[in-house]
Amino acid sequence: MSLRAIVCLLLLSCLPRMASAGAGTVAPVSQRVLILVYHRFATQRVDSMTVRAGTFIEQLHAIEASGYRIVPLADVVRWHDGQTDALPARAVAITVDDGHRSVYDVLRPLLAAHPVPVTLFIYPSAISNARYAMTWDQLRALGRSGGYDIESHTYWHPNFATERARRTEADYQRFVSLQLGRSRARLESETGRPIRLLAWPFGVHDAQTDRLAVREGYVAAFTIDARPVLPTDPSMALPRYLMTDACGTRCMNGLLQTAGEQP
């Protein structure tokens, strides 16, 4: 056997080991990514949409015990955009919509003890205005802390389906553009950071709102469709699971199993 043939055989024998060595660190092409969306937090039971601190910690432990890593939402967007090395093989992202004051009062201390990245989708009309919402100072403090990314949830959280039904076509387009553009401008002005991501209020969107979002400078948008994200999903309609207080360890394990299944 020639020296060249021997070298070729040795290289071929290394290929399986090389492939398996990278399998746990780089997202495979067929990966499914879980994005979770929360709204409110509390120390005691309030309602199903308000997740208790103990429930949230249970969920974090279930994620970690299953070998998943909680990653910044921006990394999920990069992966979805084709950068397959942007994520580990098992990835979960956490988002919180609305800007409720419990994010500062309850979630912030939890994440100080259990640091994970979180994206906050904010509608600016409520901040420093509604009694249930955070203040701009609180929101800026979270942004400076390093663990929170602040993004847009439109300006005042309208239901676009309702607005479409009661407006003319031209008025509706102006309204959507105002909601998207004004939110982005206000958030950038208050935080000093670029706003690139959008969460659709109530998950309501269509092809027209998607086009307007792109025109207003958004690179990705998120719904509340209860399924994992696939690489083939439209960038303006990336799904998220709505989290409730009823979702403990068993529930979270089921969601993670769904994410691990092949599409």
XYZ file of C-alpha atoms in Angstrom:
263
model
C 0.000 0.000 0.000
C 1.366 3.428 -0.941
C 2.068 6.146 1.612
C -0.662 8.283 0.038
C -3.254 5.525 0.494
C -2.266 5.044 4.127
C -2.654 8.770 4.826
C -6.095 8.787 3.180
C -7.256 5.847 5.288
C -6.053 7.544 8.470
C -7.925 10.742 7.602
C -11.114 8.825 6.866
C -10.867 6.981 10.173
C -10.800 10.347 11.996
C -13.946 11.742 10.387
C -16.577 10.166 12.695
C -14.704 11.299 15.785
C -14.297 14.809 14.398
C -18.014 15.033 13.628
C -19.079 13.785 17.041
C -16.692 16.138 18.808
C -18.514 19.158 17.412
C -22.033 17.800 17.787
C -22.537 19.124 21.305
C -21.264 22.633 20.649
C -22.677 23.733 17.300
C -26.346 23.858 16.360
C -27.246 21.234 13.726
C -29.078 22.390 10.627
C -32.271 20.592 11.708
C -32.257 22.089 15.208
C -35.479 23.287 16.825
C -35.149 26.140 19.313
C -37.496 26.826 22.204
C -38.442 30.447 22.933
C -40.450 31.068 26.110
C -42.570 34.159 26.764
C -43.550 35.363 30.245
C -45.560 38.380 31.358
C -45.747 38.799 35.136
C -44.073 37.371 38.249
C -45.001 37.126 41.926
C -43.980 35.409 45.142
C -47.525 34.123 45.796
C -50.215 32.660 43.551
C -52.137 35.391 41.710
C -53.426 34.052 38.379
C -52.299 31.667 35.654
C -50.418 34.348 33.693
C -48.443 35.417 36.758
C -45.609 32.958 37.271
C -44.512 32.456 40.855
C -40.835 32.761 41.703
C -40.699 29.120 42.781
C -42.261 27.949 39.525
C -39.780 29.992 37.498
C -36.829 28.492 39.369
C -38.275 25.002 38.795
C -38.401 25.751 35.094
C -34.790 26.958 35.039
C -33.644 23.824 36.853
C -35.547 21.600 34.405
C -33.906 23.353 31.461
C -30.425 22.966 32.909
C -30.995 19.361 34.022
C -32.001 18.416 30.476
C -28.716 19.691 29.074
C -30.137 22.847 27.499
C -28.505 26.264 27.667
C -30.405 29.529 27.987
C -29.069 31.849 25.297
C -29.676 35.476 24.277
C -32.570 35.887 21.868
C -30.219 37.778 19.542
C -28.226 34.555 19.128
C -31.389 32.732 18.062
C -31.963 35.416 15.434
C -28.387 35.022 14.169
C -28.848 31.242 13.985
C -32.136 31.643 12.147
C -30.379 34.010 9.744
C -28.010 31.199 8.790
C -25.172 31.429 11.310
C -25.379 27.811 12.415
C -22.539 28.222 14.909
C -24.427 30.953 16.812
C -26.110 28.431 19.136
C -25.226 25.337 21.126
C -26.956 22.130 20.075
C -29.646 22.550 22.757
C -30.810 26.120 23.199
C -33.658 27.938 24.957
C -34.351 31.689 24.945
C -36.391 33.589 27.531
C -38.513 36.639 26.722
C -40.817 38.775 28.875
C -43.526 40.954 27.332
C -45.100 44.262 28.432
C -42.737 45.771 31.017
C -44.674 44.872 34.166
C -43.156 46.190 37.402
C -42.816 42.623 38.707
C -39.942 42.214 36.250
C -37.981 44.667 38.373
C -39.392 43.704 41.774
C -39.493 39.894 41.465
C -37.616 38.670 38.388
C -34.560 40.885 38.858
C -33.635 39.409 42.286
C -34.183 35.889 40.925
C -31.822 36.484 38.020
C -29.249 38.059 40.318
C -29.015 34.645 41.990
C -29.533 32.610 38.788
C -28.056 34.703 35.955
C -29.521 33.953 32.518
C -30.068 36.286 29.548
C -33.565 37.704 29.109
C -35.142 39.836 26.376
C -37.767 42.368 27.482
C -40.374 43.362 24.890
C -41.663 46.780 25.947
C -44.513 49.006 24.814
C -43.327 52.505 25.769
C -46.718 54.122 26.409
C -46.980 52.194 29.695
C -43.504 52.903 31.054
C -43.500 55.567 33.815
C -47.201 55.963 33.106
C -49.282 52.890 33.967
C -49.392 51.828 37.620
C -48.569 48.230 36.731
C -45.488 49.100 34.660
C -41.839 49.805 35.348
C -40.351 53.274 35.173
C -37.812 54.395 32.590
C -35.175 54.553 35.329
C -35.870 50.936 36.273
C -35.796 49.827 32.662
C -32.515 51.627 32.024
C -31.041 50.053 35.161
C -31.919 46.602 33.850
C -30.381 47.435 30.489
C -27.146 48.584 32.131
C -26.909 45.424 34.234
C -25.924 43.384 31.194
C -28.357 40.477 31.439
C -31.328 42.166 29.778
C -31.927 43.070 26.149
C -34.700 45.621 25.572
C -36.797 45.397 22.401
C -40.155 46.591 21.011
C -43.719 45.431 21.679
C -45.269 48.282 19.592
C -46.078 51.651 21.145
C -49.287 50.927 23.056
C -50.010 47.204 22.491
C -52.968 47.403 20.059
C -54.813 44.442 18.595
C -54.055 44.850 14.891
C -57.006 42.657 13.895
C -59.397 44.999 15.714
C -57.721 48.081 14.278
C -57.867 46.721 10.733
C -61.616 46.121 11.046
C -62.375 49.705 12.078
C -59.987 51.679 9.854
C -59.623 52.393 6.160
C -56.741 50.660 4.421
C -54.623 53.806 4.231
C -55.357 54.731 7.841
C -54.552 51.210 8.990
C -51.148 51.262 7.301
C -50.352 54.630 8.885
C -51.455 53.314 12.272
C -49.267 50.195 12.084
C -46.261 52.203 10.908
C -46.757 54.664 13.770
C -46.968 51.868 16.341
C -43.801 50.230 15.056
C -41.749 53.321 14.315
C -42.706 55.369 17.361
C -41.981 52.470 19.705
C -38.569 51.892 18.199
C -37.679 55.593 18.281
C -38.774 56.061 21.913
C -36.980 52.964 23.156
C -33.781 53.926 21.361
C -34.010 57.446 22.765
C -34.576 56.258 26.339
C -32.073 53.386 26.386
C -29.426 54.583 23.944
C -29.407 51.176 22.263
C -30.572 50.001 18.838
C -33.977 48.294 18.687
C -34.131 45.509 16.108
C -36.645 42.949 17.397
C -40.429 43.069 17.746
C -43.056 41.019 19.582
C -46.524 41.172 18.006
C -49.230 42.129 20.562
C -51.547 39.142 21.054
C -49.479 37.425 18.351
C -51.568 39.199 15.684
C -49.802 39.926 12.390
C -50.138 39.293 8.666
C -48.137 39.771 5.484
C -48.857 43.497 5.477
C -47.726 44.115 9.053
C -44.660 41.983 8.363
C -43.682 44.181 5.408
C -44.229 47.336 7.445
C -42.071 45.957 10.261
C -39.214 45.342 7.846
C -39.647 48.855 6.466
C -39.442 50.281 9.998
C -36.095 48.579 10.568
C -36.966 45.369 12.419
C -34.999 42.247 11.521
C -37.162 39.662 13.325
C -40.552 39.474 15.027
C -42.160 37.001 17.402
C -45.603 35.467 17.830
C -47.216 33.314 20.517
C -47.623 30.237 18.325
C -46.894 27.328 20.655
C -44.115 25.435 18.896
C -40.332 25.465 18.540
C -38.569 27.694 16.025
C -37.410 26.040 12.807
C -34.735 27.402 10.456
C -37.429 27.619 7.759
C -39.811 29.842 9.761
C -40.407 33.371 8.410
C -38.222 35.873 10.261
C -41.262 38.047 11.042
C -43.178 35.159 12.625
C -40.897 33.258 14.978
C -42.996 31.241 17.459
C -42.876 31.324 21.256
C -44.467 29.277 24.039
C -46.683 31.253 26.417
C -45.594 30.350 29.948
C -48.036 30.067 32.846
C -47.752 29.263 36.526
C -49.132 25.783 35.851
C -46.028 24.781 33.890
C -43.778 23.074 36.417
C -40.972 20.580 35.932
C -43.056 17.952 34.128
C -44.535 20.526 31.752
C -41.121 22.023 30.984
C -39.641 18.600 30.337
C -42.420 18.000 27.813
C -41.633 21.253 26.003
C -37.950 20.396 25.902
C -38.749 16.962 24.511
C -40.783 18.617 21.749
C -37.838 20.863 20.911
C -35.530 17.861 20.745
C -37.656 15.984 18.217
C -36.592 15.993 14.591
C -38.765 18.215 12.360
